Amino acid sequence: MQSSKVERIRGLVELLNEASRTYYAEDREIMSNFEYDKLYDELSSLEQETGVIFSNSPTVKVGYEAVDELPKERHESPMLSLGKTKSREELQDWMQGKLAILSWKLDGLTIVLTYNAGKLAKAVTRGNGEIGEVITNNAMTFQNLPINISYQGELVLRGEAVISYSDFEKINREIPDAEEKYKNPRNLCSGSVRQLNNEITAKRNVQFFAFSLVKAEGVDFHNSKEEQFRFLQEQGFSVVEYKRVTEENIQDVLSEFERKIENYDIPSDGLVLTYDDIAYGEALGRTAKFPRHSIAFKWADELRETTLREIEWSASRTGLINPVAIFEPVELEGTTVSRASVHNISILRGLKLGIGDHITVYKANMIIPQIAENLTGSDTVEIPKVCPVCGQPTQIKQINEVQSLYCVNERCPAKSVKSFTLFVSRDAMNIDGLSEATLEKFIDQGFIKEYADLYHLDHHREEITLMEGFGEKSYQKLISSIDTSRSTTLPRLIYALGIANIGVANAKMLCRHFDYDLEQLKSADVETLSAIEGVGEVIATAFVEYMQDADNLAKLGRLLPELIIETPQFDADSQTLSGLVFVITGSLDHYGSRSELKEEIEKRGGKVTGSVTGKTTCLINNDSTSGSAKNKKAKELQVPVLTEDEFLQKYM
């Protein structure tokens, strides 16, 4: 009964959230206000009855909060890895005739959750197995995680935080620069879960799947792993998909999982087999490295031997030139593949590749083509001394012991195409109708050599309307989109310029810090920029170098007359904190998060930075006796340290 009510809660949360999304984001209704209120009341009643409340429920609002760093914490017991096998027969023999549970081995970030009195009290990453990072605020934003449960004792469980392939691809589609796209869902998930600002985590659609119950005192699980799974499901947790297996049916179930992984949306790198008999599994003990109650099954990679035909060198906006192996087509995991990224010079040299070499290829996690081994090892591939696009000299650079090839020509056409692609993208100047292929045509024809030229494409009307894929209607639509883009904001422009390491968020930070004054921004030095919260020396240096380059400034000078840069309008009477600089640290009483207080300060014209300097008006910290680095710096510089109440009384 409890399980069916929890499922009803899940369905109501999903339906009500979809109703809100379509109403506010798409200006359309999928249900009446009366129906929404009725379902909302049903949800509230069920949550109260079952004690289960999900983090994304419309009845709760998880506050966003930024932290200076993620605290470390030692696990009560070490989190060991599992022994592994790729042999189906070995997996079957391991069972020793016992009943077992076979489940997905998800490829994300392992998290330990602790609940007390029915509420999520703590979330800690696996870390190195002994010490993890506390990410409780971030876990509060996981899409399917219950933050309240019916069980009132101390509950400790382990599970995997993951980002689905569909969400991963959606996030990557919104990133115009190929080089800046995330490599795989696991890396994206790891970075999302360990954010210092949980508002970012919330936007990444992180999901949590429980795979192990560690502690739940007073509950009789009848010595069954499956009963533990059922208990967790009754509490509202999503558990990894599993099947009961015996020695007789395990091969069939393995095949069932293997068929399913081809279209499975959650990243998985294998399966886990665990004895259902909890006492028996624990009685087996552990080796120095692995527990004996479970074993991991890794998919045996389907290897195919083929012949390397060529190495293609692919240039990017930043000048990075990636080697791509082109080989005789082979069938892998049901599809034909003929190319695989070699990633960098270090890997290329490690494989000792040469044209005509016999190589074996596979799909990592049954998805991404990779070279497994070079059976010939002729090591005859030459590193190009000139860029394949512009013909200018290349240079090998070593970063963190990895060697990569770069084109050092700032005017390389490859850089131009990628730069223009970023410039016209949605978060930048937002010009529709200019795909990368169209931009290449316009560059080849000489229509555009710099950003300002985009605003004079009407000079080439006749040539454009005669191009394949274009006509008068397409041309007029493009010109209209270009004219619309003339009215823009300074953060959009700064992002559009393609300055190294400057993303959308950083562009907004910089512009806000300098009151949306481009001249102040252009003349800022590295020290000033580095002091801005969220910027740092690497970003600051890249920005200053860009703005000190005479050619960049000349191009920017020709672009600006084409644009109308809208400046945010503030009521002068409300700018009571203009010219004042604040730093916020620690927890707050009157605001849900430091971000909320920061927003209120900025509305009144004040600035909030991440570091205490001689320019800081005051440090806001409810624990004025704290020995934190910010408190020490404030005392050293004689910057006042005010509690939240003192700040509100004096400034707000």
XYZ file of C-alpha atoms in Angstrom:
652
model
C 0.000 0.000 0.000
C 2.823 2.383 0.941
C 4.606 1.669 -2.359
C 1.515 2.485 -4.433
C 1.068 5.769 -2.551
C 4.722 6.675 -3.144
C 4.269 5.981 -6.857
C 1.185 8.218 -6.863
C 3.288 10.960 -5.234
C 5.914 10.569 -7.973
C 3.252 10.859 -10.653
C 1.664 13.937 -9.083
C 5.030 15.687 -8.695
C 5.842 15.058 -12.347
C 2.394 16.157 -13.560
C 2.239 19.330 -11.448
C 5.782 20.343 -12.374
C 4.950 19.866 -16.055
C 1.818 21.976 -15.623
C 3.876 24.768 -14.037
C 6.538 24.551 -16.727
C 4.111 24.813 -19.634
C 2.179 27.622 -17.944
C 5.173 29.818 -17.073
C 7.654 28.893 -19.806
C 5.350 28.218 -22.765
C 2.308 30.331 -21.860
C -0.118 27.425 -22.265
C -2.285 25.470 -19.853
C -2.512 21.689 -19.680
C -4.961 21.830 -16.767
C -7.284 24.350 -15.126
C -6.392 26.162 -11.890
C -9.155 24.173 -10.196
C -7.649 20.868 -11.311
C -4.123 21.985 -10.353
C -5.264 22.974 -6.853
C -7.127 19.687 -6.443
C -4.058 17.638 -7.410
C -1.807 19.839 -5.282
C -4.019 19.201 -2.248
C -3.947 15.465 -2.976
C -0.152 15.573 -3.146
C 0.112 17.476 0.134
C -2.216 14.990 1.812
C -0.260 11.978 0.529
C 3.052 13.514 1.590
C 1.698 14.073 5.072
C 0.254 10.539 5.231
C 3.349 8.707 3.963
C 6.042 11.061 5.282
C 7.671 10.981 1.832
C 8.549 14.324 0.209
C 10.715 14.559 -2.917
C 13.213 17.339 -3.469
C 11.428 18.478 -6.659
C 7.940 18.498 -5.134
C 6.004 21.726 -5.774
C 5.062 21.718 -2.061
C 8.649 22.447 -1.016
C 11.323 24.876 -2.129
C 14.932 23.885 -1.626
C 16.959 27.019 -0.908
C 19.997 27.689 -3.051
C 23.256 28.313 -1.258
C 26.855 28.839 -2.252
C 29.724 27.600 -0.095
C 33.395 28.549 -0.105
C 34.507 24.925 -0.109
C 33.167 21.413 0.378
C 34.023 20.119 3.855
C 35.701 16.707 4.107
C 34.444 13.867 6.296
C 35.730 10.382 7.081
C 33.329 7.494 6.388
C 32.342 5.327 9.371
C 33.569 2.280 7.439
C 35.795 2.247 4.326
C 33.976 2.065 1.004
C 35.726 -0.742 -0.829
C 35.766 -1.440 -4.538
C 34.370 -4.702 -5.887
C 36.192 -7.620 -7.440
C 35.540 -7.802 -11.188
C 35.098 -10.361 -13.906
C 34.215 -10.319 -17.604
C 33.485 -14.035 -17.699
C 29.852 -15.159 -17.647
C 30.893 -18.623 -16.522
C 32.997 -17.247 -13.658
C 30.028 -15.144 -12.542
C 27.813 -18.222 -12.537
C 30.388 -20.282 -10.583
C 30.754 -17.441 -8.025
C 27.121 -17.944 -6.972
C 27.869 -21.376 -5.444
C 24.239 -22.392 -5.896
C 22.962 -19.425 -3.849
C 20.114 -17.053 -4.690
C 21.499 -13.655 -5.713
C 20.489 -10.187 -6.888
C 21.795 -8.934 -10.243
C 21.576 -5.156 -10.771
C 23.000 -2.372 -12.909
C 26.434 -1.010 -12.023
C 25.755 2.655 -12.705
C 28.463 4.975 -13.972
C 28.183 8.153 -11.921
C 29.309 9.343 -8.494
C 28.764 7.201 -5.402
C 27.023 9.024 -2.536
C 26.360 8.031 1.098
C 23.103 9.418 2.529
C 22.128 9.662 6.195
C 18.554 10.343 7.381
C 17.587 11.169 10.962
C 14.011 11.503 12.249
C 12.746 11.169 8.687
C 14.822 14.014 7.231
C 17.901 14.047 5.019
C 20.704 14.966 7.411
C 23.874 14.398 5.405
C 25.193 13.451 1.972
C 28.863 12.571 1.447
C 30.692 11.544 -1.741
C 32.720 8.341 -1.857
C 35.939 10.329 -2.279
C 38.935 8.045 -1.888
C 36.863 5.435 -0.058
C 37.903 6.664 3.374
C 37.290 10.419 3.202
C 34.584 12.073 1.107
C 33.175 15.548 0.553
C 29.987 16.726 2.231
C 27.498 17.737 -0.478
C 24.234 17.816 1.513
C 22.958 21.074 -0.012
C 23.581 19.722 -3.505
C 21.851 16.411 -2.768
C 18.758 18.405 -1.744
C 18.370 19.293 -5.441
C 18.641 15.764 -6.894
C 15.535 15.307 -9.046
C 14.160 12.082 -7.577
C 15.566 12.136 -4.036
C 13.171 12.121 -1.047
C 14.222 14.748 1.493
C 11.605 13.451 3.945
C 10.816 9.753 4.520
C 8.450 7.836 6.804
C 11.160 5.849 8.676
C 12.103 7.820 11.789
C 15.244 5.983 12.881
C 18.766 6.540 11.572
C 18.949 5.349 7.970
C 22.263 5.115 6.093
C 22.344 4.030 2.458
C 24.591 4.189 -0.573
C 23.709 4.935 -4.147
C 24.845 6.474 -7.408
C 24.234 10.046 -8.536
C 23.893 10.039 -12.334
C 22.933 12.242 -15.275
C 21.028 10.468 -18.044
C 22.314 10.341 -21.612
C 19.320 12.379 -22.808
C 19.981 15.153 -20.260
C 23.710 15.004 -21.042
C 23.023 15.453 -24.759
C 20.543 18.257 -24.073
C 23.110 20.158 -21.986
C 25.792 19.651 -24.639
C 23.474 20.875 -27.411
C 23.291 24.225 -25.646
C 27.101 24.603 -25.756
C 28.108 25.958 -29.192
C 31.848 25.365 -28.907
C 32.657 21.696 -29.563
C 35.795 21.896 -27.454
C 33.857 23.095 -24.406
C 31.248 20.317 -24.565
C 31.315 17.744 -21.764
C 33.081 14.483 -22.622
C 30.697 12.042 -20.974
C 27.800 11.935 -18.477
C 30.002 10.735 -15.609
C 32.337 13.731 -15.784
C 29.379 16.098 -16.046
C 27.705 14.406 -13.072
C 30.868 14.514 -10.944
C 31.298 18.225 -11.599
C 27.600 18.910 -11.024
C 27.405 17.054 -7.708
C 30.532 18.773 -6.352
C 29.501 22.342 -7.203
C 30.000 25.055 -4.585
C 26.634 26.527 -5.609
C 23.726 24.072 -5.489
C 21.705 26.225 -7.899
C 24.017 24.895 -10.631
C 23.478 21.318 -9.432
C 19.717 21.837 -9.605
C 19.894 22.776 -13.299
C 21.726 19.555 -14.255
C 18.873 17.089 -13.517
C 20.983 14.826 -11.316
C 19.205 11.605 -10.301
C 19.965 9.222 -7.428
C 19.618 5.420 -7.458
C 20.112 3.488 -4.228
C 22.134 0.265 -4.434
C 22.953 -0.644 -0.832
C 21.367 -0.219 2.608
C 23.997 0.229 5.325
C 21.929 0.818 8.462
C 18.247 0.872 9.468
C 17.947 -0.203 13.104
C 14.794 -1.983 14.226
C 13.711 -3.144 10.770
C 13.485 -6.888 10.042
C 14.622 -7.520 6.480
C 14.234 -11.294 6.851
C 17.936 -11.610 5.994
C 17.199 -10.591 2.390
C 18.921 -8.048 0.160
C 15.747 -7.858 -1.932
C 13.713 -6.973 1.165
C 16.115 -4.088 1.769
C 15.465 -2.852 -1.760
C 11.707 -3.069 -1.172
C 12.043 -1.130 2.081
C 13.999 1.627 0.318
C 11.377 1.803 -2.414
C 8.652 2.204 0.232
C 10.608 5.153 1.626
C 10.511 6.792 -1.799
C 13.961 5.946 -3.131
C 14.604 4.909 -6.692
C 16.700 1.745 -6.509
C 18.876 0.330 -9.253
C 16.952 -2.019 -11.518
C 17.551 -5.573 -10.326
C 16.570 -9.201 -10.937
C 16.572 -12.267 -8.658
C 18.856 -14.867 -10.211
C 19.831 -18.484 -9.675
C 22.573 -20.543 -11.292
C 19.903 -21.866 -13.661
C 18.659 -18.532 -15.031
C 21.594 -16.134 -14.635
C 22.803 -16.525 -18.222
C 19.359 -15.625 -19.564
C 19.107 -12.616 -17.242
C 22.591 -11.475 -18.303
C 21.450 -11.554 -21.919
C 18.332 -9.586 -20.966
C 20.455 -6.829 -19.385
C 22.800 -6.886 -22.383
C 19.922 -6.269 -24.789
C 18.573 -3.490 -22.608
C 21.830 -1.525 -22.305
C 21.738 -0.568 -25.992
C 18.844 1.816 -25.299
C 19.263 2.339 -21.538
C 19.209 6.078 -20.747
C 21.150 5.816 -17.483
C 24.955 5.405 -17.866
C 26.058 1.930 -16.812
C 29.427 0.227 -17.091
C 28.380 -3.259 -16.042
C 26.373 -5.226 -13.483
C 26.698 -6.127 -9.794
C 25.915 -9.585 -8.402
C 25.168 -9.763 -4.640
C 24.105 -12.669 -2.442
C 20.499 -12.201 -1.353
C 21.376 -13.921 1.966
C 22.793 -10.946 3.909
C 24.261 -12.994 6.793
C 25.961 -15.417 4.416
C 27.524 -12.589 2.421
C 28.844 -10.834 5.540
C 30.179 -14.108 6.964
C 32.445 -14.456 3.910
C 34.393 -11.405 5.082
C 36.654 -9.467 2.751
C 40.042 -9.452 1.150
C 42.440 -6.563 1.649
C 40.732 -4.775 -1.250
C 37.279 -6.280 -1.886
C 34.228 -7.483 0.096
C 33.258 -11.071 -0.759
C 29.460 -10.579 -0.693
C 29.377 -8.972 -4.159
C 31.209 -9.048 -7.473
C 31.097 -6.700 -10.470
C 30.527 -7.972 -13.986
C 32.087 -5.810 -16.709
C 30.886 -6.216 -20.257
C 33.461 -7.990 -22.366
C 34.322 -5.395 -24.994
C 33.512 -6.499 -28.500
C 36.878 -6.165 -30.255
C 37.314 -5.932 -33.998
C 40.585 -5.969 -35.898
C 40.926 -3.426 -38.690
C 43.501 -1.380 -40.611
C 44.414 2.234 -39.927
C 43.929 4.247 -43.120
C 44.842 7.758 -41.999
C 45.057 10.219 -39.136
C 42.800 13.210 -39.599
C 43.804 16.382 -37.762
C 40.819 18.428 -36.552
C 41.366 22.089 -35.581
C 39.210 23.996 -33.061
C 38.441 27.577 -32.007
C 41.197 27.635 -29.374
C 43.789 26.274 -31.791
C 43.816 22.738 -30.351
C 44.337 20.180 -33.138
C 42.988 16.744 -32.255
C 44.125 13.515 -33.999
C 41.290 11.303 -35.247
C 41.976 7.755 -36.431
C 40.272 6.733 -39.697
C 40.164 2.959 -40.236
C 38.530 0.338 -42.436
C 34.830 0.198 -41.382
C 33.878 -2.550 -38.912
C 30.682 -3.620 -37.160
C 30.715 -2.861 -33.412
C 27.778 -3.361 -31.036
C 25.356 -3.311 -33.957
C 26.639 -0.228 -35.810
C 29.296 0.466 -38.431
C 32.225 2.574 -37.206
C 35.215 3.899 -39.106
C 36.743 6.595 -36.902
C 37.824 7.115 -33.309
C 39.325 10.074 -31.478
C 42.916 9.589 -30.356
C 42.494 12.647 -28.076
C 46.052 14.024 -27.943
C 49.706 13.585 -28.883
C 50.526 11.611 -25.728
C 47.972 8.899 -26.560
C 48.975 8.909 -30.239
C 52.599 8.261 -29.317
C 51.651 5.693 -26.688
C 49.797 3.661 -29.321
C 52.774 3.901 -31.748
C 50.409 4.376 -34.674
C 51.344 4.194 -38.328
C 49.310 4.183 -41.533
C 48.545 0.590 -42.508
C 48.947 -0.712 -38.944
C 46.626 -3.481 -37.774
C 44.653 -2.183 -34.784
C 41.850 -3.467 -32.572
C 38.934 -1.187 -31.841
C 36.011 -1.326 -29.412
C 33.240 0.843 -28.009
C 33.932 2.100 -24.497
C 30.847 1.236 -22.402
C 29.392 -0.045 -25.699
C 29.072 3.549 -26.972
C 32.270 5.500 -27.762
C 34.666 4.045 -30.399
C 38.223 3.690 -29.111
C 41.486 2.057 -30.210
C 42.282 -0.811 -27.864
C 45.663 -1.920 -29.170
C 48.061 -1.463 -32.063
C 49.119 -4.935 -33.237
C 51.803 -3.554 -35.591
C 53.290 -0.618 -33.694
C 55.140 0.931 -36.634
C 55.121 4.349 -34.922
C 55.405 6.166 -38.250
C 52.635 8.795 -37.974
C 54.203 12.210 -38.320
C 52.996 15.076 -36.188
C 52.067 17.882 -38.606
C 54.422 20.828 -38.456
C 51.794 23.051 -40.020
C 48.075 23.490 -39.348
C 45.900 21.433 -41.736
C 43.595 24.433 -42.158
C 45.830 27.501 -42.490
C 49.250 25.967 -43.244
C 50.933 27.986 -40.495
C 53.333 26.427 -37.921
C 52.017 24.200 -35.142
C 53.347 23.817 -31.629
C 53.237 20.957 -29.112
C 52.290 22.168 -25.638
C 52.425 20.112 -22.456
C 49.781 20.702 -19.764
C 49.671 18.438 -16.687
C 51.939 15.855 -18.357
C 49.668 15.627 -21.421
C 51.028 16.770 -24.770
C 48.655 18.333 -27.296
C 49.098 19.981 -30.689
C 48.104 23.606 -31.314
C 47.913 26.000 -34.256
C 49.536 29.240 -33.129
C 48.172 31.344 -36.001
C 45.598 33.718 -34.482
C 44.051 34.251 -37.923
C 43.546 30.572 -38.729
C 40.249 30.085 -40.622
C 39.356 27.142 -38.365
C 39.476 29.489 -35.421
C 37.373 31.949 -37.403
C 34.582 29.471 -38.116
C 34.421 28.280 -34.507
C 34.618 31.863 -33.230
C 31.777 32.997 -35.497
C 29.749 29.942 -34.438
C 30.076 31.017 -30.794
C 29.381 34.669 -31.660
C 26.000 33.905 -33.265
C 24.942 31.288 -30.679
C 21.852 31.643 -28.497
C 23.595 32.838 -25.309
C 25.752 35.233 -27.310
C 24.320 37.434 -30.093
C 21.512 34.952 -30.819
C 21.460 35.167 -34.626
C 19.286 32.484 -36.227
C 20.062 31.080 -39.666
C 23.849 31.010 -39.418
C 24.883 27.389 -39.038
C 28.546 26.440 -39.034
C 28.221 25.260 -42.645
C 26.695 28.608 -43.705
C 29.397 30.524 -41.868
C 32.066 28.482 -43.686
C 30.489 29.460 -47.030
C 30.378 33.139 -46.095
C 34.009 33.044 -44.916
C 35.128 31.246 -48.090
C 33.327 33.864 -50.213
C 34.997 36.654 -48.252
C 31.699 38.060 -46.963
C 32.847 37.990 -43.323
C 36.339 38.431 -41.959
C 35.439 39.862 -38.548
C 32.342 40.183 -36.356
C 31.297 43.623 -37.681
C 30.993 42.155 -41.188
C 27.969 40.135 -40.078
C 26.042 43.394 -39.845
C 26.833 44.253 -43.469
C 25.726 41.032 -45.152
C 23.130 43.111 -46.990
C 26.051 44.232 -49.201
C 26.102 40.658 -50.573
C 22.365 40.180 -51.066
C 22.566 39.047 -54.677
C 25.309 36.464 -54.075
C 23.614 35.077 -50.961
C 20.180 34.639 -52.557
C 21.790 32.654 -55.376
C 23.582 30.270 -52.974
C 22.380 26.684 -52.636
C 19.931 26.441 -49.754
C 19.239 30.169 -49.827
C 16.604 32.246 -51.539
C 14.965 35.598 -50.988
C 12.852 34.332 -48.111
C 15.818 32.761 -46.265
C 17.895 35.873 -46.890
C 15.209 38.206 -45.483
C 14.787 35.974 -42.432
C 18.556 36.052 -41.808
C 18.802 39.844 -42.173
C 15.853 40.274 -39.814
C 17.542 38.068 -37.209
C 20.788 40.029 -37.583
C 18.976 43.348 -37.123
C 17.200 42.007 -34.030
C 20.563 41.004 -32.544
C 21.814 44.599 -32.731
C 20.001 45.328 -29.464
C 21.908 43.316 -26.912
C 23.438 43.387 -23.438
C 27.028 43.753 -22.346
C 27.252 40.236 -20.818
C 26.071 38.732 -24.134
C 28.679 40.735 -26.036
C 31.523 39.792 -23.683
C 30.607 36.103 -23.941
C 30.246 36.379 -27.734
C 33.826 37.633 -28.125
C 35.051 34.112 -27.327
C 37.648 35.123 -24.748
C 39.340 32.018 -23.330
C 37.627 30.678 -20.175
C 34.883 33.341 -20.233
C 31.528 31.587 -20.103
C 28.040 33.018 -19.734
C 28.171 33.182 -15.925
C 31.640 34.760 -15.835
C 30.605 37.391 -18.385
C 27.670 38.372 -16.164
C 29.919 38.564 -13.088
C 32.425 40.819 -14.806
C 29.810 43.188 -16.209
C 27.934 43.430 -12.934
C 31.144 44.165 -11.032
C 31.953 47.111 -13.324
C 28.386 48.472 -13.389
C 28.006 47.404 -17.042
C 30.639 49.967 -18.063
C 32.641 48.538 -20.982
C 35.418 51.118 -20.706
C 36.051 50.217 -17.052
C 35.987 46.561 -17.986
C 38.474 47.004 -20.837
C 40.974 48.870 -18.651
C 40.838 46.528 -15.624
C 44.078 44.823 -14.579
C 44.655 41.211 -13.553
C 44.771 41.989 -9.822
C 41.412 43.794 -9.892
C 39.722 41.083 -11.924
C 41.201 38.257 -9.836
C 39.575 39.682 -6.710
C 36.089 39.275 -8.183
C 34.222 36.291 -6.770
C 34.263 33.396 -9.208
C 36.906 34.871 -11.517
C 40.440 34.066 -10.348
C 43.829 34.614 -11.952
C 43.467 32.307 -14.977
C 40.269 33.968 -16.207
C 41.558 37.434 -15.306
C 44.786 36.934 -17.247
C 42.965 35.662 -20.344
C 40.604 38.640 -20.251
C 43.362 41.239 -19.846
C 45.461 39.669 -22.604
C 42.472 39.813 -24.958
C 41.733 43.448 -24.145
C 45.383 44.476 -24.486
C 45.691 43.022 -27.986
C 45.607 45.881 -30.508
C 43.935 43.782 -33.218
C 41.168 42.639 -30.851
C 40.521 46.223 -29.753
C 40.380 47.435 -33.353
C 37.821 44.743 -34.269
C 35.781 45.516 -31.161
C 35.903 49.200 -32.089
C 34.407 48.426 -35.500
C 31.761 46.161 -33.988
C 30.422 48.515 -31.302
C 28.856 51.072 -33.695
C 26.696 48.246 -35.076
C 25.179 47.489 -31.672
C 22.829 49.068 -29.170
C 23.982 47.851 -25.767
C 21.169 47.996 -23.258
C 22.196 49.057 -19.765
C 20.154 47.729 -16.806
C 18.027 50.546 -15.412
C 17.970 51.138 -11.686
C 15.933 53.626 -9.693
C 18.484 56.118 -8.344
C 16.614 56.424 -5.043
C 16.898 52.671 -4.495
C 20.676 52.561 -4.994
C 21.394 53.042 -1.308
C 24.413 50.722 -1.318
C 26.091 52.167 -4.410
C 29.877 52.164 -4.038
C 29.848 49.733 -1.097
C 31.484 46.303 -1.219
C 30.419 43.367 0.957
C 31.604 39.829 1.621
C 29.168 37.200 2.971
C 30.229 34.024 4.744
C 28.646 31.379 6.953
C 24.964 30.520 7.403
C 22.168 33.098 7.485
C 18.987 33.464 9.541
C 16.875 35.947 7.585
C 17.698 34.745 4.051
C 17.386 31.270 2.569
C 20.895 31.470 1.153
C 23.817 33.816 0.633
C 22.730 34.123 -2.996
C 19.426 35.674 -1.888
C 21.210 38.265 0.266
C 23.699 38.945 -2.519
C 20.834 39.603 -4.940
C 19.231 42.060 -2.504
C 22.519 43.926 -2.055
C 23.071 44.143 -5.823
C 19.517 45.440 -6.338
C 20.493 48.348 -4.130
C 23.675 49.030 -6.108
C 26.109 47.268 -3.790
C 28.712 44.693 -4.777
C 29.370 41.296 -3.249
C 32.799 39.744 -3.668
C 34.313 36.499 -2.485
C 37.453 37.878 -0.841
C 38.066 40.439 1.879
C 40.295 43.294 0.678
C 41.073 46.828 1.751
C 38.081 47.956 -0.343
C 35.590 45.772 1.567
C 32.956 47.784 3.446
C 32.191 44.957 5.854
C 32.216 41.184 6.249
C 28.783 39.707 7.041
C 29.230 36.721 9.352
C 26.858 35.559 12.090
C 29.809 33.876 13.814
C 32.040 36.877 14.484
C 34.326 34.773 16.726
C 35.033 32.256 13.962
C 38.662 31.521 13.141
C 37.904 31.406 9.407
C 40.320 32.861 6.865
C 37.830 35.632 5.997
C 37.458 36.669 9.651
C 41.229 36.738 10.107
C 41.698 38.802 6.944
C 38.981 41.252 8.021
C 40.628 41.777 11.402
C 44.025 42.136 9.769
C 42.700 44.849 7.412
C 40.462 46.378 10.118
C 37.339 45.629 8.066
C 34.213 45.548 10.281
C 32.664 42.111 10.881
C 28.878 42.445 11.251
C 26.253 39.880 12.091
C 23.316 39.586 9.730
C 21.093 41.577 12.135
C 23.714 44.309 12.499
C 24.092 44.545 8.711
C 20.329 44.750 8.145
C 19.931 47.422 10.800
C 22.766 49.559 9.421
C 22.406 49.158 5.649
C 18.989 47.789 4.707
